[in-house]
XYZ file of C-alpha atoms in Angstrom:
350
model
C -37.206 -22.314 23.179
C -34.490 -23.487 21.166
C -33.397 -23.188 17.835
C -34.281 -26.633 16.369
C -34.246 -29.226 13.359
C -36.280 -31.946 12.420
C -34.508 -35.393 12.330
C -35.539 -38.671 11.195
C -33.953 -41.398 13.921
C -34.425 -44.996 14.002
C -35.611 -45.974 17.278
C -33.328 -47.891 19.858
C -35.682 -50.478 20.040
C -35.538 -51.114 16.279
C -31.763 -51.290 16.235
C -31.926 -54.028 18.621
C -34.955 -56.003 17.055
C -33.590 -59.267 15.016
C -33.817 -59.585 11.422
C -35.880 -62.835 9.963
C -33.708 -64.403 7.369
C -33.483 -63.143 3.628
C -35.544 -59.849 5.382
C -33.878 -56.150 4.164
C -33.695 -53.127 6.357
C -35.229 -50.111 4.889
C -33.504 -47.999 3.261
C -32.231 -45.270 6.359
C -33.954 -41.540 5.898
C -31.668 -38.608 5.559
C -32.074 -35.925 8.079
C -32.740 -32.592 6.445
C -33.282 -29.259 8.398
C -36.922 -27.847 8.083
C -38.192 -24.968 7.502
C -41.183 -25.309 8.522
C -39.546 -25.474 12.214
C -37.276 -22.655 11.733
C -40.498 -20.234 10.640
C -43.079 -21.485 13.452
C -40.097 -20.453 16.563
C -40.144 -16.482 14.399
C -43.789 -16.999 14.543
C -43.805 -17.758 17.840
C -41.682 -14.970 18.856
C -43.019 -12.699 17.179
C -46.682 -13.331 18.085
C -45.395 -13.341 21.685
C -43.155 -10.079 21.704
C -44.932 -8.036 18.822
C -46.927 -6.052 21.000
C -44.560 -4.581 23.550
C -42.373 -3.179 19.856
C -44.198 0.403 18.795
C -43.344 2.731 16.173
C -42.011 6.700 17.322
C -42.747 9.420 15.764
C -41.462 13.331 16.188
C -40.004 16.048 14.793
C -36.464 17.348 14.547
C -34.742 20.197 12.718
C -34.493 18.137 8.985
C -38.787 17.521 9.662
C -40.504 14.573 9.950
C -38.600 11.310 11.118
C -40.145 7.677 12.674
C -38.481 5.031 14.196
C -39.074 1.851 16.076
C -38.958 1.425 20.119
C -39.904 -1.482 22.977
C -41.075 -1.452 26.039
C -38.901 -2.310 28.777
C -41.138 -2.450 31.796
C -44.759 -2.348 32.703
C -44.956 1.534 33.044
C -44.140 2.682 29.645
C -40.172 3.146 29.735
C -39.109 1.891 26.369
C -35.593 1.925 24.623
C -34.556 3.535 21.203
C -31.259 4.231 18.994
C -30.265 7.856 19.666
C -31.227 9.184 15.872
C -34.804 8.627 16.675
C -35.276 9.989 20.434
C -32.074 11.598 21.137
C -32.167 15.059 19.748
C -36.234 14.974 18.729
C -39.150 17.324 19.753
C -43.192 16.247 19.580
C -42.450 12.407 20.075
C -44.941 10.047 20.213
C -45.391 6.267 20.358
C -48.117 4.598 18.450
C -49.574 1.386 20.698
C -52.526 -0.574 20.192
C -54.040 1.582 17.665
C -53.801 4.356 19.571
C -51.170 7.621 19.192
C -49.831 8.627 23.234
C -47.388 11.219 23.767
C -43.815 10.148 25.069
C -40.900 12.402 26.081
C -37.120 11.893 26.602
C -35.873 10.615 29.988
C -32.254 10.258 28.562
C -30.050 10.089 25.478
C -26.602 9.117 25.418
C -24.738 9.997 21.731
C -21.583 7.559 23.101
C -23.404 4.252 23.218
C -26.106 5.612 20.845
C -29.462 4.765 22.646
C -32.301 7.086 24.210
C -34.678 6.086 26.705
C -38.164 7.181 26.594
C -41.235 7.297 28.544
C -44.877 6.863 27.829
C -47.264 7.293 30.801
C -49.526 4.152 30.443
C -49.367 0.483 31.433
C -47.896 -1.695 28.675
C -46.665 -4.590 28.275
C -42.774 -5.677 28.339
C -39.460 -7.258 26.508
C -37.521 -9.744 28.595
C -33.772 -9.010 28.844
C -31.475 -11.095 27.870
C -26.922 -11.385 28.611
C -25.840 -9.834 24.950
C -22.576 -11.753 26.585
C -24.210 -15.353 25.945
C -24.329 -14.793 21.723
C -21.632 -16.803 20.023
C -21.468 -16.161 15.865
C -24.459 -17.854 14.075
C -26.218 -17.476 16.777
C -29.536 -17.033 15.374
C -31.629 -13.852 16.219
C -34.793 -11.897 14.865
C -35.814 -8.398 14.722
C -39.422 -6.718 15.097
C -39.245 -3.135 13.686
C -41.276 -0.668 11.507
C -39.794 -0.593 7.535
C -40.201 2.303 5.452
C -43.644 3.177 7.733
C -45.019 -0.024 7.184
C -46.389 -2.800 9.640
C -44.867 -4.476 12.256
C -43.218 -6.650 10.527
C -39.973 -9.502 11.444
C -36.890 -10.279 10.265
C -34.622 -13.282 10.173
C -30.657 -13.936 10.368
C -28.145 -14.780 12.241
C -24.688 -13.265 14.623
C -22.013 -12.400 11.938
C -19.300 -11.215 14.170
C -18.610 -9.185 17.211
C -17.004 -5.636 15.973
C -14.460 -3.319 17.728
C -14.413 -0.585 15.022
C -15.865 -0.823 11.327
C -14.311 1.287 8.583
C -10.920 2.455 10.614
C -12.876 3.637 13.464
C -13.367 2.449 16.881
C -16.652 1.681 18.405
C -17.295 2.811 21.860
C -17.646 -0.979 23.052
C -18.285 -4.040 21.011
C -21.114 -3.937 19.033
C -23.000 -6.795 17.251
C -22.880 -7.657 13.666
C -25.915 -9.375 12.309
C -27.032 -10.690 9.181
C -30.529 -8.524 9.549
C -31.534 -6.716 6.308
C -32.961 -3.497 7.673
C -34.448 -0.360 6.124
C -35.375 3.496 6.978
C -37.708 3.395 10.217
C -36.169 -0.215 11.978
C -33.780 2.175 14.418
C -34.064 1.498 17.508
C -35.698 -2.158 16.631
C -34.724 -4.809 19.016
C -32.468 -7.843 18.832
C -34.012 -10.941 20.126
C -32.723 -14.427 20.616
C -34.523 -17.820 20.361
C -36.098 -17.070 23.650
C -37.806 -14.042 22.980
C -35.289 -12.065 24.859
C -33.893 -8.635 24.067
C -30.078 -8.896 23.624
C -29.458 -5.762 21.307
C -30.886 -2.462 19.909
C -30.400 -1.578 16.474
C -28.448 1.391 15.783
C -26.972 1.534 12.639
C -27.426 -0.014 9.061
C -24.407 -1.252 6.879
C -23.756 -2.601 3.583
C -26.923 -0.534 2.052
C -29.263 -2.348 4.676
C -27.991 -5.973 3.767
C -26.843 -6.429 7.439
C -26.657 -4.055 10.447
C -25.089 -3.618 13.848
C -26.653 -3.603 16.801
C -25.707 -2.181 20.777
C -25.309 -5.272 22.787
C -28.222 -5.026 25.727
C -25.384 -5.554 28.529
C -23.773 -2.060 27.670
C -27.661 -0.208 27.118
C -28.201 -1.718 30.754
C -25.238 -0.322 31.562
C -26.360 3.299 30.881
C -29.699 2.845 32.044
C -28.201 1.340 35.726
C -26.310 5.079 35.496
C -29.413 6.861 34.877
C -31.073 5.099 37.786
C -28.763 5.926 40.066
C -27.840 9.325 39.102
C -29.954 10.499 36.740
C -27.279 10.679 33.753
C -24.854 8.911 31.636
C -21.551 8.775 33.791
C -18.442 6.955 31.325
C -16.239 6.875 33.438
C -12.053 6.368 32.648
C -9.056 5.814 35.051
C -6.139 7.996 32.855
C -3.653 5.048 31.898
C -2.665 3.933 27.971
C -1.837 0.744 26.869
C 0.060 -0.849 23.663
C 1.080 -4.721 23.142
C 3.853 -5.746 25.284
C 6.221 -8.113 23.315
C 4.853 -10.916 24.774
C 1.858 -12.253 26.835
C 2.180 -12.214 30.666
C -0.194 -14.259 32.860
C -2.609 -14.428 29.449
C -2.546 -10.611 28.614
C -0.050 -8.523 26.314
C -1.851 -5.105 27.463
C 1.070 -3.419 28.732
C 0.952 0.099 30.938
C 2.486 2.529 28.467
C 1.389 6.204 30.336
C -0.257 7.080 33.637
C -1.835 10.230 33.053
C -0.990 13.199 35.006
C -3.598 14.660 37.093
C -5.809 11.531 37.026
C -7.363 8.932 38.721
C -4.629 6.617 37.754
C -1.968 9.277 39.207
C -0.407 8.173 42.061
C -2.661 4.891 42.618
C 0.304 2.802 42.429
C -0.196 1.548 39.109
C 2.934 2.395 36.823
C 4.043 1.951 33.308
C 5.660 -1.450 32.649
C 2.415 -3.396 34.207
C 0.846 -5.915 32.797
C -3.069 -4.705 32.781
C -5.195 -8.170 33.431
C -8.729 -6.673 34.854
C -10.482 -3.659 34.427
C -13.452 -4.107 37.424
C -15.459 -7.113 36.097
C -13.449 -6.915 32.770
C -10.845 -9.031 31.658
C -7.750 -8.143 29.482
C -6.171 -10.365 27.117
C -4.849 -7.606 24.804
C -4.672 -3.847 24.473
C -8.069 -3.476 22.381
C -9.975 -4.805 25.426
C -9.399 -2.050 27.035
C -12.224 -0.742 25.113
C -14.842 -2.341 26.873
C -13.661 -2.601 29.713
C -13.342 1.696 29.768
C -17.316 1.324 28.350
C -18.260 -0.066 31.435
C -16.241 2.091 34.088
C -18.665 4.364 35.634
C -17.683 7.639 37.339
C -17.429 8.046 40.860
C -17.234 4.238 41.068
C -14.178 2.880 42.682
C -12.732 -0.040 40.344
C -10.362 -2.542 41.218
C -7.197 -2.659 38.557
C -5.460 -5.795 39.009
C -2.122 -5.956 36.832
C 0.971 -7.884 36.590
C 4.697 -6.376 37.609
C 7.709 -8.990 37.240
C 6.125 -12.277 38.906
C 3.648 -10.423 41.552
C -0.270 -9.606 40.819
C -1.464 -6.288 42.352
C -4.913 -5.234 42.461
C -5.257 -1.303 42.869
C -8.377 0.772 43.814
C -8.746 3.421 41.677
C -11.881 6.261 41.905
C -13.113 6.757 38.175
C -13.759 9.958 37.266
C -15.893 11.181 34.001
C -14.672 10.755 30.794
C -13.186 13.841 29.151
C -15.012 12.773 25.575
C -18.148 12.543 27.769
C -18.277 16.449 28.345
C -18.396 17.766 25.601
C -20.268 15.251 23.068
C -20.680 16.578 19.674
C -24.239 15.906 18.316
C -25.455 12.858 16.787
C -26.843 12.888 13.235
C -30.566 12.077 12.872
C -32.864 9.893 11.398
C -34.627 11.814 8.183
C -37.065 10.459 5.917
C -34.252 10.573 3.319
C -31.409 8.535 5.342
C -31.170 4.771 7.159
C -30.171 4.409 10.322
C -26.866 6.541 11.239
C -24.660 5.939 14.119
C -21.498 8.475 15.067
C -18.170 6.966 14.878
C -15.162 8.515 15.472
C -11.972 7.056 16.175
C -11.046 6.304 20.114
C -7.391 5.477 21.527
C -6.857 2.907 23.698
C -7.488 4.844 26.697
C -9.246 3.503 29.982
């Protein structure tokens, strides 16, 4: 499905179709975008993907709190934001009329998500590439507003955000032109094809717009939490500033190589140029962000850099995170707030 508007064309065989003399051509339509087409595709999608979106309930230490969740496979594993299954007790998802206990299979405070699980058969969200949105791409949301119904929402990509108010983001997040509103946490982002490409995590602008966790890095947690039943961020020890001037298409340059980590002794040394981070490309130092997000511990990642006119590629074994062992808890979702996310300022470090 694609995001369409209706046109009035004259048809080929018309523009090729002689005139009889003293005849006039009518007067040519103006194409104007409809409406009408734009609200049948949210109609569409939402008919289609309404029924795999459920509201959560539970309990945490402020009281009551409710959010919004979707399923993510037949089986009842759904995703959330972090304030509404990461740090509650008595959760449980309401679906087709009916209330059915869930519980926590993992939460993860540093990309803000939770992932819960409801034992029943349900249905399920197609996922999307996050990686594919360009800005005004248009995208909906299903969630549940200040306890109310189901209900959809309308707008568009805004921009793609490294930080937001002087602080850094853990990776890029999404920022959409989606009003949202106390109990749409957790909502997801869908493009024109019904597919999940975000989760909803945090309200700005007093609910005017909001920013959402792109669905590559959520898969990126959940691939973790298959394979070793926890988050593992993972980081390589080096720092980075802006070289003077771009080499080979980056201006990342290799500023420290951490003692006593991965990075140590690897080869890799200060005065390199970094280019690629795994599957990440660097073009300058604030990449480095993401490309840290997706480094998973234990993994061994290939660091290719430039020194003088050579490219080296280096194996390096990532190793956890030091942020990632001792995360400080997230704030929740009360009855009284909207939808908080934890920020805190990161350095440049991979």
């Amino acid at each position: 499905m694609t995001f369409r508007f209706l046109a009035v064309f004259l048809a080929c065989g018309a523009l090729a179709q002689a005139q009889e003399p003293g005849s006039t051509a009518p007067p040519a339509q103006s194409a104007e975008p409809s409406t009408t087409s734009i609200s049948r595709e949210v109609k569409e999608i939402f008919d289609k993907s309404a029924k795999a979106v459920v509201k959560i309930r539970g309990t945490d230490q402020h009281g009551d709190l409710s959010g919004t969740g979707f399923f993510i496979d037949p089986a009842g594993t759904l995703y959330t934001a972090y304030s509404v299954g990461g740090d509650t007790e008595n959760l449980t998802v309401e679906f087709e009329g009916k209330v059915h206990p869930a519980r926590v299979m993992m939460s993860d405070v540093r990309s803000g998500i939770a992932i819960l699980k409801a034992d029943m058969a349900t249905p399920a969200l197609p996922i999307g590439k996050s990686e594919q949105m360009e800005v005004a791409t248009p995208v909906m949301t299903i969630g549940f507003p200040l306890d109310l119904a189901k209900t959809p929402s309308f707008g568009m990509v805004a921009g793609f955000d490294r930080k937001f108010l002087g602080n850094y983001f853990r990776t890029t997040h999404v920022r959409v032109n989606v009003p949202t509103q106390r109990g749409e946490a957790g909502a997801p982002l869908l493009n024109f094809k019904g597919e999940v490409v975000g989760i909803l995590v945090m309200s700005i602008d007093n609910g005017s717009a909001c920013y959402a966790l792109p669905i590559d890095a959520a898969e990126k947690i959940r691939n973790d939490f298959i394979r070793f039943g926890e988050a593992r961020h993972g980081w390589i020890g080096i720092n980075v500033a802006a070289a003077e001037k771009p080499v080979d298409g980056s201006t990342a340059e290799m500023t420290e190589i951490m003692k006593d980590t991965p990075a140590y002794g690897s080869g890799i040394q200060t005065g390199d140029i970094l280019l690629q981070v795994g599957k990440t490309k660097v073009h300058q130092p604030e990449d480095v962000i993401d490309a840290s997000f997706f480094i998973t511990a234990g993994d061994t990642v290939p660091i290719t850099v430039m020194r003088g006119d050579e490219k080296l590629t280096f194996d390096v074994q990532a190793d956890f995170h030091p942020a990632s062992r001792h995360v400080p808890m997230a704030a929740t979702l009360t009855p009284s707030q909207g939808i908080p996310l934890q920020l805190d300022a990161t350095q440049r470090t991979p």
